[in-house]
PDB file of C-alpha atoms in Angstrom:
ATOM      1  CA  MET Y   1     137.838 -57.465 -75.453  1.00  0.00           C
ATOM      2  CA  LYS Y   2     141.623 -57.357 -75.603  1.00  0.00           C
ATOM      3  CA  ILE Y   3     142.802 -57.652 -79.178  1.00  0.00           C
ATOM      4  CA  ASP Y   4     146.244 -59.147 -79.620  1.00  0.00           C
ATOM      5  CA  ALA Y   5     148.716 -58.837 -82.479  1.00  0.00           C
ATOM      6  CA  THR Y   6     147.389 -61.935 -84.245  1.00  0.00           C
ATOM      7  CA  ASP Y   7     143.829 -60.580 -84.060  1.00  0.00           C
ATOM      8  CA  ARG Y   8     145.064 -57.368 -85.614  1.00  0.00           C
ATOM      9  CA  ARG Y   9     146.695 -59.268 -88.479  1.00  0.00           C
ATOM     10  CA  LEU Y  10     143.492 -61.246 -88.906  1.00  0.00           C
ATOM     11  CA  ILE Y  11     141.399 -58.047 -88.987  1.00  0.00           C
ATOM     12  CA  ALA Y  12     143.774 -56.407 -91.461  1.00  0.00           C
ATOM     13  CA  ALA Y  13     143.646 -59.504 -93.666  1.00  0.00           C
ATOM     14  CA  THR Y  14     139.848 -59.820 -93.701  1.00  0.00           C
ATOM     15  CA  GLN Y  15     138.451 -56.294 -93.359  1.00  0.00           C
ATOM     16  CA  SER Y  16     138.004 -55.896 -97.087  1.00  0.00           C
ATOM     17  CA  GLY Y  17     136.581 -59.378 -97.486  1.00  0.00           C
ATOM     18  CA  LEU Y  18     137.033 -63.139 -97.437  1.00  0.00           C
ATOM     19  CA  PRO Y  19     138.543 -64.995-100.384  1.00  0.00           C
ATOM     20  CA  LEU Y  20     135.920 -66.616-102.617  1.00  0.00           C
ATOM     21  CA  THR Y  21     137.347 -70.114-102.400  1.00  0.00           C
ATOM     22  CA  ALA Y  22     135.834 -73.332-101.060  1.00  0.00           C
ATOM     23  CA  ALA Y  23     137.726 -73.122 -97.759  1.00  0.00           C
ATOM     24  CA  PRO Y  24     138.129 -69.371 -97.187  1.00  0.00           C
ATOM     25  CA  TYR Y  25     139.307 -69.616 -93.577  1.00  0.00           C
ATOM     26  CA  ASP Y  26     142.022 -72.095 -94.618  1.00  0.00           C
ATOM     27  CA  GLU Y  27     143.191 -69.559 -97.176  1.00  0.00           C
ATOM     28  CA  VAL Y  28     143.302 -66.772 -94.559  1.00  0.00           C
ATOM     29  CA  ALA Y  29     145.200 -69.153 -92.259  1.00  0.00           C
ATOM     30  CA  ARG Y  30     147.807 -69.676 -94.976  1.00  0.00           C
ATOM     31  CA  TRP Y  31     148.223 -65.904 -95.367  1.00  0.00           C
ATOM     32  CA  LEU Y  32     148.790 -65.522 -91.623  1.00  0.00           C
ATOM     33  CA  LYS Y  33     150.766 -68.768 -91.205  1.00  0.00           C
ATOM     34  CA  ILE Y  34     148.453 -70.061 -88.480  1.00  0.00           C
ATOM     35  CA  GLU Y  35     146.040 -73.010 -88.336  1.00  0.00           C
ATOM     36  CA  ALA Y  36     142.597 -72.756 -89.964  1.00  0.00           C
ATOM     37  CA  ALA Y  37     141.001 -73.822 -86.683  1.00  0.00           C
ATOM     38  CA  GLU Y  38     142.654 -70.854 -85.001  1.00  0.00           C
ATOM     39  CA  VAL Y  39     141.269 -68.477 -87.649  1.00  0.00           C
ATOM     40  CA  ILE Y  40     137.770 -69.798 -87.011  1.00  0.00           C
ATOM     41  CA  ARG Y  41     138.241 -69.710 -83.229  1.00  0.00           C
ATOM     42  CA  ARG Y  42     139.521 -66.127 -83.281  1.00  0.00           C
ATOM     43  CA  LEU Y  43     136.792 -64.895 -85.654  1.00  0.00           C
ATOM     44  CA  GLN Y  44     134.177 -66.540 -83.417  1.00  0.00           C
ATOM     45  CA  ALA Y  45     135.647 -64.801 -80.344  1.00  0.00           C
ATOM     46  CA  LEU Y  46     135.636 -61.438 -82.155  1.00  0.00           C
ATOM     47  CA  LYS Y  47     132.033 -62.043 -83.156  1.00  0.00           C
ATOM     48  CA  ASP Y  48     131.002 -63.021 -79.623  1.00  0.00           C
ATOM     49  CA  ALA Y  49     132.622 -59.827 -78.302  1.00  0.00           C
ATOM     50  CA  GLY Y  50     130.790 -57.668 -80.855  1.00  0.00           C
ATOM     51  CA  VAL Y  51     133.990 -56.624 -82.636  1.00  0.00           C
ATOM     52  CA  ILE Y  52     132.546 -58.404 -85.667  1.00  0.00           C
ATOM     53  CA  ARG Y  53     128.930 -57.376 -86.114  1.00  0.00           C
ATOM     54  CA  ARG Y  54     128.205 -60.050 -88.648  1.00  0.00           C
ATOM     55  CA  ILE Y  55     129.882 -62.094 -91.338  1.00  0.00           C
ATOM     56  CA  ALA Y  56     127.798 -61.700 -94.444  1.00  0.00           C
ATOM     57  CA  LEU Y  57     127.422 -60.389 -97.952  1.00  0.00           C
ATOM     58  CA  ALA Y  58     127.023 -56.603 -98.032  1.00  0.00           C
ATOM     59  CA  PRO Y  59     125.151 -55.695-101.220  1.00  0.00           C
ATOM     60  CA  ASN Y  60     125.881 -52.527-103.149  1.00  0.00           C
ATOM     61  CA  HIS Y  61     122.446 -50.943-102.927  1.00  0.00           C
ATOM     62  CA  TYR Y  62     123.217 -48.567-105.793  1.00  0.00           C
ATOM     63  CA  ALA Y  63     123.790 -51.481-108.188  1.00  0.00           C
ATOM     64  CA  LEU Y  64     120.469 -52.965-107.042  1.00  0.00           C
ATOM     65  CA  GLY Y  65     118.550 -49.816-107.949  1.00  0.00           C
ATOM     66  CA  MET Y  66     118.451 -48.029-104.588  1.00  0.00           C
ATOM     67  CA  ILE Y  67     120.215 -44.963-105.909  1.00  0.00           C
ATOM     68  CA  ALA Y  68     118.434 -42.296-103.862  1.00  0.00           C
ATOM     69  CA  ASN Y  69     119.223 -41.648-100.229  1.00  0.00           C
ATOM     70  CA  GLY Y  70     118.711 -38.809 -97.829  1.00  0.00           C
ATOM     71  CA  MET Y  71     119.866 -38.065 -94.306  1.00  0.00           C
ATOM     72  CA  SER Y  72     116.630 -37.213 -92.502  1.00  0.00           C
ATOM     73  CA  VAL Y  73     117.084 -35.332 -89.231  1.00  0.00           C
ATOM     74  CA  TRP Y  74     114.511 -34.750 -86.516  1.00  0.00           C
ATOM     75  CA  ASP Y  75     114.173 -32.697 -83.353  1.00  0.00           C
ATOM     76  CA  VAL Y  76     112.528 -35.232 -81.049  1.00  0.00           C
ATOM     77  CA  ASN Y  77     111.577 -34.777 -77.390  1.00  0.00           C
ATOM     78  CA  ASP Y  78     114.392 -36.126 -75.255  1.00  0.00           C
ATOM     79  CA  SER Y  79     112.005 -38.164 -73.110  1.00  0.00           C
ATOM     80  CA  GLU Y  80     110.678 -40.122 -76.101  1.00  0.00           C
ATOM     81  CA  VAL Y  81     113.635 -40.304 -78.441  1.00  0.00           C
ATOM     82  CA  SER Y  82     115.005 -43.706 -77.364  1.00  0.00           C
ATOM     83  CA  VAL Y  83     111.690 -45.484 -77.848  1.00  0.00           C
ATOM     84  CA  LEU Y  84     110.981 -43.729 -81.148  1.00  0.00           C
ATOM     85  CA  GLY Y  85     114.548 -44.194 -82.417  1.00  0.00           C
ATOM     86  CA  ALA Y  86     114.209 -47.942 -81.949  1.00  0.00           C
ATOM     87  CA  LYS Y  87     111.059 -47.860 -84.113  1.00  0.00           C
ATOM     88  CA  LEU Y  88     112.875 -46.045 -86.903  1.00  0.00           C
ATOM     89  CA  GLY Y  89     115.899 -48.343 -86.699  1.00  0.00           C
ATOM     90  CA  ALA Y  90     113.641 -51.333 -87.281  1.00  0.00           C
ATOM     91  CA  LEU Y  91     112.332 -49.946 -90.610  1.00  0.00           C
ATOM     92  CA  ASP Y  92     113.711 -51.830 -93.610  1.00  0.00           C
ATOM     93  CA  PHE Y  93     114.400 -48.616 -95.572  1.00  0.00           C
ATOM     94  CA  VAL Y  94     116.455 -47.002 -92.781  1.00  0.00           C
ATOM     95  CA  SER Y  95     120.106 -48.074 -92.907  1.00  0.00           C
ATOM     96  CA  HIS Y  96     121.484 -46.045 -90.015  1.00  0.00           C
ATOM     97  CA  CYS Y  97     119.624 -44.450 -87.142  1.00  0.00           C
ATOM     98  CA  TYR Y  98     121.411 -42.594 -84.368  1.00  0.00           C
ATOM     99  CA  LEU Y  99     120.731 -40.297 -81.446  1.00  0.00           C
ATOM    100  CA  ARG Y 100     123.262 -37.458 -81.558  1.00  0.00           C
ATOM    101  CA  PRO Y 101     123.721 -34.230 -79.593  1.00  0.00           C
ATOM    102  CA  ARG Y 102     122.085 -31.069 -80.912  1.00  0.00           C
ATOM    103  CA  ALA Y 103     124.444 -28.195 -81.758  1.00  0.00           C
ATOM    104  CA  LEU Y 104     122.340 -25.181 -80.831  1.00  0.00           C
ATOM    105  CA  PRO Y 105     121.744 -22.693 -82.275  1.00  0.00           C
ATOM    106  CA  ASP Y 106     123.134 -24.063 -85.567  1.00  0.00           C
ATOM    107  CA  TRP Y 107     121.488 -27.453 -85.431  1.00  0.00           C
ATOM    108  CA  PRO Y 108     118.314 -28.359 -83.480  1.00  0.00           C
ATOM    109  CA  TYR Y 109     118.102 -32.028 -84.573  1.00  0.00           C
ATOM    110  CA  ASN Y 110     118.954 -35.001 -82.359  1.00  0.00           C
ATOM    111  CA  LEU Y 111     117.712 -38.034 -84.311  1.00  0.00           C
ATOM    112  CA  PHE Y 112     119.352 -38.987 -87.619  1.00  0.00           C
ATOM    113  CA  ALA Y 113     117.833 -41.608 -89.942  1.00  0.00           C
ATOM    114  CA  MET Y 114     119.357 -42.441 -93.339  1.00  0.00           C
ATOM    115  CA  ILE Y 115     116.542 -43.244 -95.780  1.00  0.00           C
ATOM    116  CA  HIS Y 116     117.114 -45.283 -98.959  1.00  0.00           C
ATOM    117  CA  GLY Y 117     114.929 -45.677-102.015  1.00  0.00           C
ATOM    118  CA  ASP Y 118     114.934 -46.087-105.779  1.00  0.00           C
ATOM    119  CA  THR Y 119     113.965 -42.445-106.382  1.00  0.00           C
ATOM    120  CA  ARG Y 120     113.959 -39.145-104.515  1.00  0.00           C
ATOM    121  CA  GLU Y 121     110.123 -39.297-104.508  1.00  0.00           C
ATOM    122  CA  GLN Y 122     110.270 -42.672-102.737  1.00  0.00           C
ATOM    123  CA  VAL Y 123     112.660 -41.248-100.163  1.00  0.00           C
ATOM    124  CA  GLU Y 124     110.299 -38.320 -99.546  1.00  0.00           C
ATOM    125  CA  SER Y 125     107.298 -40.614 -99.106  1.00  0.00           C
ATOM    126  CA  LYS Y 126     109.276 -42.714 -96.611  1.00  0.00           C
ATOM    127  CA  ARG Y 127     110.175 -39.507 -94.817  1.00  0.00           C
ATOM    128  CA  GLY Y 128     106.409 -38.932 -94.551  1.00  0.00           C
ATOM    129  CA  LEU Y 129     106.026 -42.376 -92.952  1.00  0.00           C
ATOM    130  CA  ILE Y 130     108.674 -41.471 -90.374  1.00  0.00           C
ATOM    131  CA  ALA Y 131     106.876 -38.186 -89.660  1.00  0.00           C
ATOM    132  CA  GLU Y 132     103.725 -40.192 -88.920  1.00  0.00           C
ATOM    133  CA  ILE Y 133     105.587 -42.524 -86.574  1.00  0.00           C
ATOM    134  CA  LEU Y 134     107.157 -39.604 -84.682  1.00  0.00           C
ATOM    135  CA  GLY Y 135     103.929 -37.584 -84.573  1.00  0.00           C
ATOM    136  CA  ASP Y 136     103.883 -34.717 -82.091  1.00  0.00           C
ATOM    137  CA  ALA Y 137     107.139 -35.864 -80.485  1.00  0.00           C
ATOM    138  CA  ALA Y 138     109.071 -34.272 -83.395  1.00  0.00           C
ATOM    139  CA  GLN Y 139     109.161 -30.457 -83.345  1.00  0.00           C
ATOM    140  CA  SER Y 140     110.820 -29.994 -86.724  1.00  0.00           C
ATOM    141  CA  ASN Y 141     112.739 -31.948 -89.321  1.00  0.00           C
ATOM    142  CA  ASP Y 142     114.844 -31.602 -92.433  1.00  0.00           C
ATOM    143  CA  ILE Y 143     116.441 -33.870 -95.013  1.00  0.00           C
ATOM    144  CA  LEU Y 144     119.918 -33.485 -96.468  1.00  0.00           C
ATOM    145  CA  TYR Y 145     120.770 -35.043 -99.811  1.00  0.00           C
ATOM    146  CA  SER Y 146     124.331 -35.658-100.829  1.00  0.00           C
ATOM    147  CA  THR Y 147     125.225 -33.641-103.891  1.00  0.00           C
ATOM    148  CA  ARG Y 148     128.777 -34.982-104.263  1.00  0.00           C
ATOM    149  CA  ILE Y 149     130.959 -37.697-102.735  1.00  0.00           C
ATOM    150  CA  LEU Y 150     134.140 -35.904-101.709  1.00  0.00           C
ATOM    151  CA  LYS Y 151     135.902 -38.949-100.247  1.00  0.00           C
ATOM    152  CA  LYS Y 152     135.031 -42.562 -99.529  1.00  0.00           C
ATOM    153  CA  THR Y 153     137.684 -44.896 -98.221  1.00  0.00           C
ATOM    154  CA  GLY Y 154     135.994 -46.627 -95.297  1.00  0.00           C
ATOM    155  CA  LEU Y 155     137.840 -47.973 -92.317  1.00  0.00           C
ATOM    156  CA  ARG Y 156     141.375 -49.167 -92.884  1.00  0.00           C
ATOM    157  CA  LEU Y 157     143.296 -50.415 -89.883  1.00  0.00           C
ATOM    158  CA  ALA Y 158     147.013 -49.848 -90.065  1.00  0.00           C
ATOM    159  CA  LYS Y 159     148.604 -53.225 -90.798  1.00  0.00           C
ATOM    160  CA  ASN Y 160     151.861 -52.623 -88.993  1.00  0.00           C
ATOM    161  CA  LYS Y 161     150.586 -51.867 -85.497  1.00  0.00           C
ATOM    162  CA  GLY Y 162     149.817 -54.068 -82.523  1.00  0.00           C
TER     163      GLY Y 162
ATOM    164  CA  MET Q   1     132.302 -48.389-105.894  1.00  0.00           C
ATOM    165  CA  ARG Q   2     129.661 -48.679-108.581  1.00  0.00           C
ATOM    166  CA  ARG Q   3     127.007 -45.937-108.141  1.00  0.00           C
ATOM    167  CA  ASP Q   4     124.722 -46.708-111.091  1.00  0.00           C
ATOM    168  CA  PRO Q   5     122.061 -49.418-111.168  1.00  0.00           C
ATOM    169  CA  LEU Q   6     122.591 -52.585-113.177  1.00  0.00           C
ATOM    170  CA  PRO Q   7     120.232 -53.107-116.122  1.00  0.00           C
ATOM    171  CA  ASP Q   8     117.203 -55.198-115.087  1.00  0.00           C
ATOM    172  CA  ASN Q   9     118.159 -58.342-116.974  1.00  0.00           C
ATOM    173  CA  VAL Q  10     121.696 -58.805-115.635  1.00  0.00           C
ATOM    174  CA  LEU Q  11     120.791 -60.713-112.466  1.00  0.00           C
ATOM    175  CA  ASP Q  12     118.668 -63.842-112.610  1.00  0.00           C
ATOM    176  CA  LYS Q  13     116.487 -65.325-109.886  1.00  0.00           C
ATOM    177  CA  THR Q  14     119.325 -67.434-108.515  1.00  0.00           C
ATOM    178  CA  ASP Q  15     121.624 -64.403-108.219  1.00  0.00           C
ATOM    179  CA  ARG Q  16     118.902 -62.565-106.315  1.00  0.00           C
ATOM    180  CA  LEU Q  17     118.326 -65.522-104.019  1.00  0.00           C
ATOM    181  CA  ILE Q  18     122.082 -65.641-103.288  1.00  0.00           C
ATOM    182  CA  ILE Q  19     122.197 -61.921-102.435  1.00  0.00           C
ATOM    183  CA  ASN Q  20     119.110 -62.112-100.245  1.00  0.00           C
ATOM    184  CA  THR Q  21     120.259 -65.251 -98.422  1.00  0.00           C
ATOM    185  CA  LEU Q  22     123.909 -64.368 -97.777  1.00  0.00           C
ATOM    186  CA  GLN Q  23     122.999 -60.908 -96.426  1.00  0.00           C
ATOM    187  CA  ASP Q  24     121.708 -62.621 -93.311  1.00  0.00           C
ATOM    188  CA  GLY Q  25     124.951 -64.346 -92.444  1.00  0.00           C
ATOM    189  CA  PHE Q  26     127.748 -66.670 -93.459  1.00  0.00           C
ATOM    190  CA  PRO Q  27     128.942 -69.590 -91.331  1.00  0.00           C
ATOM    191  CA  LEU Q  28     132.258 -69.931 -89.534  1.00  0.00           C
ATOM    192  CA  THR Q  29     132.913 -73.493 -90.612  1.00  0.00           C
ATOM    193  CA  ALA Q  30     135.560 -75.273 -92.679  1.00  0.00           C
ATOM    194  CA  HIS Q  31     133.408 -75.387 -95.856  1.00  0.00           C
ATOM    195  CA  PRO Q  32     130.947 -72.514 -95.509  1.00  0.00           C
ATOM    196  CA  PHE Q  33     130.136 -72.189 -99.216  1.00  0.00           C
ATOM    197  CA  SER Q  34     129.166 -75.846 -99.372  1.00  0.00           C
ATOM    198  CA  GLU Q  35     126.816 -75.344 -96.422  1.00  0.00           C
ATOM    199  CA  MET Q  36     125.170 -72.240 -97.943  1.00  0.00           C
ATOM    200  CA  ALA Q  37     125.035 -73.795-101.425  1.00  0.00           C
ATOM    201  CA  GLY Q  38     122.977 -76.645 -99.964  1.00  0.00           C
ATOM    202  CA  LYS Q  39     120.463 -74.173 -98.550  1.00  0.00           C
ATOM    203  CA  ILE Q  40     120.165 -72.316-101.835  1.00  0.00           C
ATOM    204  CA  GLY Q  41     120.032 -75.482-103.959  1.00  0.00           C
ATOM    205  CA  LEU Q  42     123.292 -75.041-105.848  1.00  0.00           C
ATOM    206  CA  SER Q  43     126.616 -76.818-105.962  1.00  0.00           C
ATOM    207  CA  GLU Q  44     129.483 -75.286-104.003  1.00  0.00           C
ATOM    208  CA  ALA Q  45     131.367 -74.529-107.238  1.00  0.00           C
ATOM    209  CA  GLU Q  46     128.339 -72.852-108.831  1.00  0.00           C
ATOM    210  CA  LEU Q  47     127.764 -70.642-105.768  1.00  0.00           C
ATOM    211  CA  ILE Q  48     131.399 -69.504-105.730  1.00  0.00           C
ATOM    212  CA  LYS Q  49     131.362 -68.884-109.494  1.00  0.00           C
ATOM    213  CA  ARG Q  50     128.254 -66.726-109.176  1.00  0.00           C
ATOM    214  CA  LEU Q  51     129.691 -64.779-106.237  1.00  0.00           C
ATOM    215  CA  VAL Q  52     132.863 -64.031-108.223  1.00  0.00           C
ATOM    216  CA  ASN Q  53     130.665 -62.774-111.041  1.00  0.00           C
ATOM    217  CA  LEU Q  54     128.524 -60.650-108.670  1.00  0.00           C
ATOM    218  CA  ARG Q  55     131.656 -59.145-107.190  1.00  0.00           C
ATOM    219  CA  GLU Q  56     133.000 -58.328-110.675  1.00  0.00           C
ATOM    220  CA  LEU Q  57     129.677 -56.694-111.567  1.00  0.00           C
ATOM    221  CA  GLY Q  58     129.982 -54.459-108.493  1.00  0.00           C
ATOM    222  CA  VAL Q  59     126.878 -55.895-106.817  1.00  0.00           C
ATOM    223  CA  ILE Q  60     128.821 -56.852-103.688  1.00  0.00           C
ATOM    224  CA  THR Q  61     130.389 -54.110-101.573  1.00  0.00           C
ATOM    225  CA  ARG Q  62     132.011 -56.520 -99.134  1.00  0.00           C
ATOM    226  CA  PHE Q  63     131.831 -60.235 -98.483  1.00  0.00           C
ATOM    227  CA  GLY Q  64     133.057 -61.158 -95.038  1.00  0.00           C
ATOM    228  CA  PRO Q  65     133.298 -59.769 -91.516  1.00  0.00           C
ATOM    229  CA  LEU Q  66     131.852 -56.338 -90.734  1.00  0.00           C
ATOM    230  CA  TYR Q  67     134.085 -54.917 -88.009  1.00  0.00           C
ATOM    231  CA  ASP Q  68     132.940 -52.434 -85.374  1.00  0.00           C
ATOM    232  CA  VAL Q  69     135.760 -49.966 -84.833  1.00  0.00           C
ATOM    233  CA  GLU Q  70     134.357 -48.892 -81.457  1.00  0.00           C
ATOM    234  CA  ALA Q  71     134.392 -52.418 -80.071  1.00  0.00           C
ATOM    235  CA  MET Q  72     138.117 -52.437 -80.905  1.00  0.00           C
ATOM    236  CA  GLY Q  73     138.687 -49.342 -78.790  1.00  0.00           C
ATOM    237  CA  GLY Q  74     138.514 -46.880 -81.664  1.00  0.00           C
ATOM    238  CA  ALA Q  75     135.988 -44.161 -82.330  1.00  0.00           C
ATOM    239  CA  PHE Q  76     133.784 -42.750 -85.057  1.00  0.00           C
ATOM    240  CA  CYS Q  77     132.362 -39.255 -85.175  1.00  0.00           C
ATOM    241  CA  LEU Q  78     130.134 -37.549 -87.694  1.00  0.00           C
ATOM    242  CA  CYS Q  79     131.264 -33.942 -88.211  1.00  0.00           C
ATOM    243  CA  ALA Q  80     129.946 -31.019 -90.215  1.00  0.00           C
ATOM    244  CA  ILE Q  81     131.294 -27.682 -91.404  1.00  0.00           C
ATOM    245  CA  ALA Q  82     129.499 -24.717 -92.958  1.00  0.00           C
ATOM    246  CA  VAL Q  83     131.943 -23.948 -95.759  1.00  0.00           C
ATOM    247  CA  PRO Q  84     131.674 -20.675 -97.706  1.00  0.00           C
ATOM    248  CA  ALA Q  85     131.188 -21.541-101.398  1.00  0.00           C
ATOM    249  CA  GLU Q  86     134.333 -19.784-102.566  1.00  0.00           C
ATOM    250  CA  GLN Q  87     136.481 -21.824-100.142  1.00  0.00           C
ATOM    251  CA  PHE Q  88     134.842 -25.171-100.772  1.00  0.00           C
ATOM    252  CA  GLU Q  89     137.522 -26.842-102.896  1.00  0.00           C
ATOM    253  CA  GLU Q  90     140.327 -25.614-100.661  1.00  0.00           C
ATOM    254  CA  VAL Q  91     138.621 -26.816 -97.474  1.00  0.00           C
ATOM    255  CA  MET Q  92     137.772 -30.154 -99.097  1.00  0.00           C
ATOM    256  CA  THR Q  93     141.424 -30.703 -99.958  1.00  0.00           C
ATOM    257  CA  LYS Q  94     142.521 -29.912 -96.411  1.00  0.00           C
ATOM    258  CA  VAL Q  95     139.859 -32.119 -94.798  1.00  0.00           C
ATOM    259  CA  ASN Q  96     140.409 -35.066 -97.151  1.00  0.00           C
ATOM    260  CA  ALA Q  97     144.164 -34.968 -96.560  1.00  0.00           C
ATOM    261  CA  HIS Q  98     143.580 -36.436 -93.085  1.00  0.00           C
ATOM    262  CA  PRO Q  99     143.671 -40.245 -93.258  1.00  0.00           C
ATOM    263  CA  GLU Q 100     141.157 -40.338 -90.362  1.00  0.00           C
ATOM    264  CA  VAL Q 101     138.486 -38.888 -92.684  1.00  0.00           C
ATOM    265  CA  ALA Q 102     136.721 -42.055 -93.823  1.00  0.00           C
ATOM    266  CA  HIS Q 103     134.035 -40.460 -95.954  1.00  0.00           C
ATOM    267  CA  ASN Q 104     133.110 -36.951 -96.845  1.00  0.00           C
ATOM    268  CA  TYR Q 105     129.948 -35.733 -98.572  1.00  0.00           C
ATOM    269  CA  GLU Q 106     128.776 -32.414 -99.899  1.00  0.00           C
ATOM    270  CA  ARG Q 107     125.139 -31.906 -98.822  1.00  0.00           C
ATOM    271  CA  ASN Q 108     122.445 -29.398 -99.724  1.00  0.00           C
ATOM    272  CA  HIS Q 109     122.358 -27.455 -96.469  1.00  0.00           C
ATOM    273  CA  HIS Q 110     123.967 -24.446 -94.792  1.00  0.00           C
ATOM    274  CA  LEU Q 111     126.142 -27.112 -93.131  1.00  0.00           C
ATOM    275  CA  ASN Q 112     127.352 -28.300 -96.515  1.00  0.00           C
ATOM    276  CA  MET Q 113     130.298 -30.590 -95.710  1.00  0.00           C
ATOM    277  CA  TRP Q 114     129.643 -33.778 -93.705  1.00  0.00           C
ATOM    278  CA  PHE Q 115     132.402 -36.243 -92.945  1.00  0.00           C
ATOM    279  CA  VAL Q 116     133.102 -39.162 -90.659  1.00  0.00           C
ATOM    280  CA  LEU Q 117     136.264 -39.343 -88.583  1.00  0.00           C
ATOM    281  CA  ALA Q 118     137.470 -42.833 -87.665  1.00  0.00           C
ATOM    282  CA  THR Q 119     140.314 -43.048 -85.191  1.00  0.00           C
ATOM    283  CA  GLU Q 120     141.953 -45.896 -83.322  1.00  0.00           C
ATOM    284  CA  HIS Q 121     141.540 -44.120 -79.969  1.00  0.00           C
ATOM    285  CA  PRO Q 122     138.639 -41.932 -78.760  1.00  0.00           C
ATOM    286  CA  GLU Q 123     140.840 -38.910 -78.048  1.00  0.00           C
ATOM    287  CA  GLY Q 124     141.901 -38.911 -81.697  1.00  0.00           C
ATOM    288  CA  ILE Q 125     138.548 -37.427 -82.717  1.00  0.00           C
ATOM    289  CA  SER Q 126     138.978 -34.069 -80.995  1.00  0.00           C
ATOM    290  CA  ASP Q 127     142.667 -33.968 -82.033  1.00  0.00           C
ATOM    291  CA  VAL Q 128     141.795 -34.266 -85.721  1.00  0.00           C
ATOM    292  CA  ALA Q 129     138.763 -31.954 -85.467  1.00  0.00           C
ATOM    293  CA  GLY Q 130     141.001 -29.370 -83.778  1.00  0.00           C
ATOM    294  CA  MET Q 131     143.626 -29.688 -86.514  1.00  0.00           C
ATOM    295  CA  ILE Q 132     140.982 -29.172 -89.200  1.00  0.00           C
ATOM    296  CA  GLU Q 133     139.682 -26.069 -87.386  1.00  0.00           C
ATOM    297  CA  ALA Q 134     143.218 -24.686 -87.173  1.00  0.00           C
ATOM    298  CA  GLU Q 135     143.913 -25.400 -90.841  1.00  0.00           C
ATOM    299  CA  THR Q 136     140.644 -24.013 -92.210  1.00  0.00           C
ATOM    300  CA  GLY Q 137     139.634 -21.360 -89.678  1.00  0.00           C
ATOM    301  CA  LEU Q 138     136.143 -22.909 -89.698  1.00  0.00           C
ATOM    302  CA  LYS Q 139     134.169 -24.455 -86.847  1.00  0.00           C
ATOM    303  CA  VAL Q 140     133.876 -28.238 -86.916  1.00  0.00           C
ATOM    304  CA  LEU Q 141     130.598 -29.379 -85.353  1.00  0.00           C
ATOM    305  CA  GLN Q 142     130.884 -32.836 -83.805  1.00  0.00           C
ATOM    306  CA  PHE Q 143     127.925 -35.213 -83.731  1.00  0.00           C
ATOM    307  CA  PRO Q 144     129.099 -38.317 -81.862  1.00  0.00           C
ATOM    308  CA  LYS Q 145     126.507 -41.051 -81.632  1.00  0.00           C
ATOM    309  CA  GLN Q 146     124.880 -41.285 -78.212  1.00  0.00           C
ATOM    310  CA  GLU Q 147     122.674 -44.211 -79.048  1.00  0.00           C
ATOM    311  CA  GLU Q 148     122.424 -46.468 -82.057  1.00  0.00           C
ATOM    312  CA  PHE Q 149     119.168 -47.972 -83.264  1.00  0.00           C
ATOM    313  CA  PHE Q 150     120.245 -51.081 -85.124  1.00  0.00           C
ATOM    314  CA  ILE Q 151     119.189 -52.278 -87.701  1.00  0.00           C
ATOM    315  CA  GLY Q 152     116.359 -53.519 -89.833  1.00  0.00           C
ATOM    316  CA  PHE Q 153     117.925 -52.428 -93.117  1.00  0.00           C
ATOM    317  CA  ARG Q 154     117.895 -55.009 -95.868  1.00  0.00           C
ATOM    318  CA  VAL Q 155     118.285 -54.683 -99.578  1.00  0.00           C
ATOM    319  CA  THR Q 156     115.945 -56.966-101.465  1.00  0.00           C
ATOM    320  CA  ALA Q 157     117.608 -57.918-104.730  1.00  0.00           C
TER     321      ALA Q 157
END
C-alpha cells in the first residue's frame, strides 16, 4: 500500500494510542484538521492493507501478574518447521513465534518462541509443553531470560517526513 | 512501563471484563465506546472513566492501532552481540545511542545483548548493524524473521 503524507500524520498521531473520549476519531480529525469520516476511512484502508494489525487494547502483562518471560529457541528440522511453528504460534502463552536463520557455528536455533507466565517455574513447564509438541523434530533447545532492560522505546515514526 | 504486578484487589470483575473484551478489537465507528459499552453492560461514560483509570494504573500499554512497520515499507531485525563483560556498559551506550534500536535486553547467554533494529527502509538494517560493528569492534549477528507464526497470545485479566 502507498502511504501518503496524510496517512503518515495519522500514524504519527495515533501510534501511541487513541484519545479516551466518546468520539476518539473526531478528536484525531481535529488534531489533523481533516474530517472524522476521512480518519475512519483512512484507518480502515490501513487495516485492510495490513498496515494496522488490529485496533484494540494492549494489556500490560506485567501489571496483570505475567512477570516471567523467556525467549525459548529451538533447532527444528527445516522440513517441519513451518507446520510446527504454526502450532506454537497458536498457543495462548506464546506471544511471538518466528522462524529465523541459524548463525552457525555460534547459534544452531531457527525457531524462536517467547513464553510468558506468572513465574519462572510456569515458563519452564510451558517450555516442556513445547518440547512435547516439537518431539523428535527439535534437535536441541535453550531458553534465554532477560536479566536487564537496556532500552525500550518501541517504534516511533518521524513526524516530519512524508 | 510498569513492570510489577498490581495487588490482587485493585481490579474488579468489570475491569477484567473490559480488558478481556477490548483486547479482541475496537470498532472504527463514530461512537465506538458507546458500542463496546453496550456489549459489556456499562454506560459509555463509565467505560471511558474505567479505561482512564486502567491507563493511569499502568494496566494498559497501548489503546488504539497496532501498526506493522514492515507493511509500511520499513524493517525490523533482531540482532545479538556476544559482549565481553568488561565492555558491557560501553557497548550498551554505543548501541543504545542509535535511534533505530527499539529495544535492547541483557540476556543470560554467551550472546548476552539482544536488540531490535527498526528502520524505515530495509537497507537501513545492515547500515546500522555495520555502524555498530565499526563502533564496537564486535560482530553483530542478524536474525531477520523469515516466517511469523501469529498469534494466539492473550492475557486473561
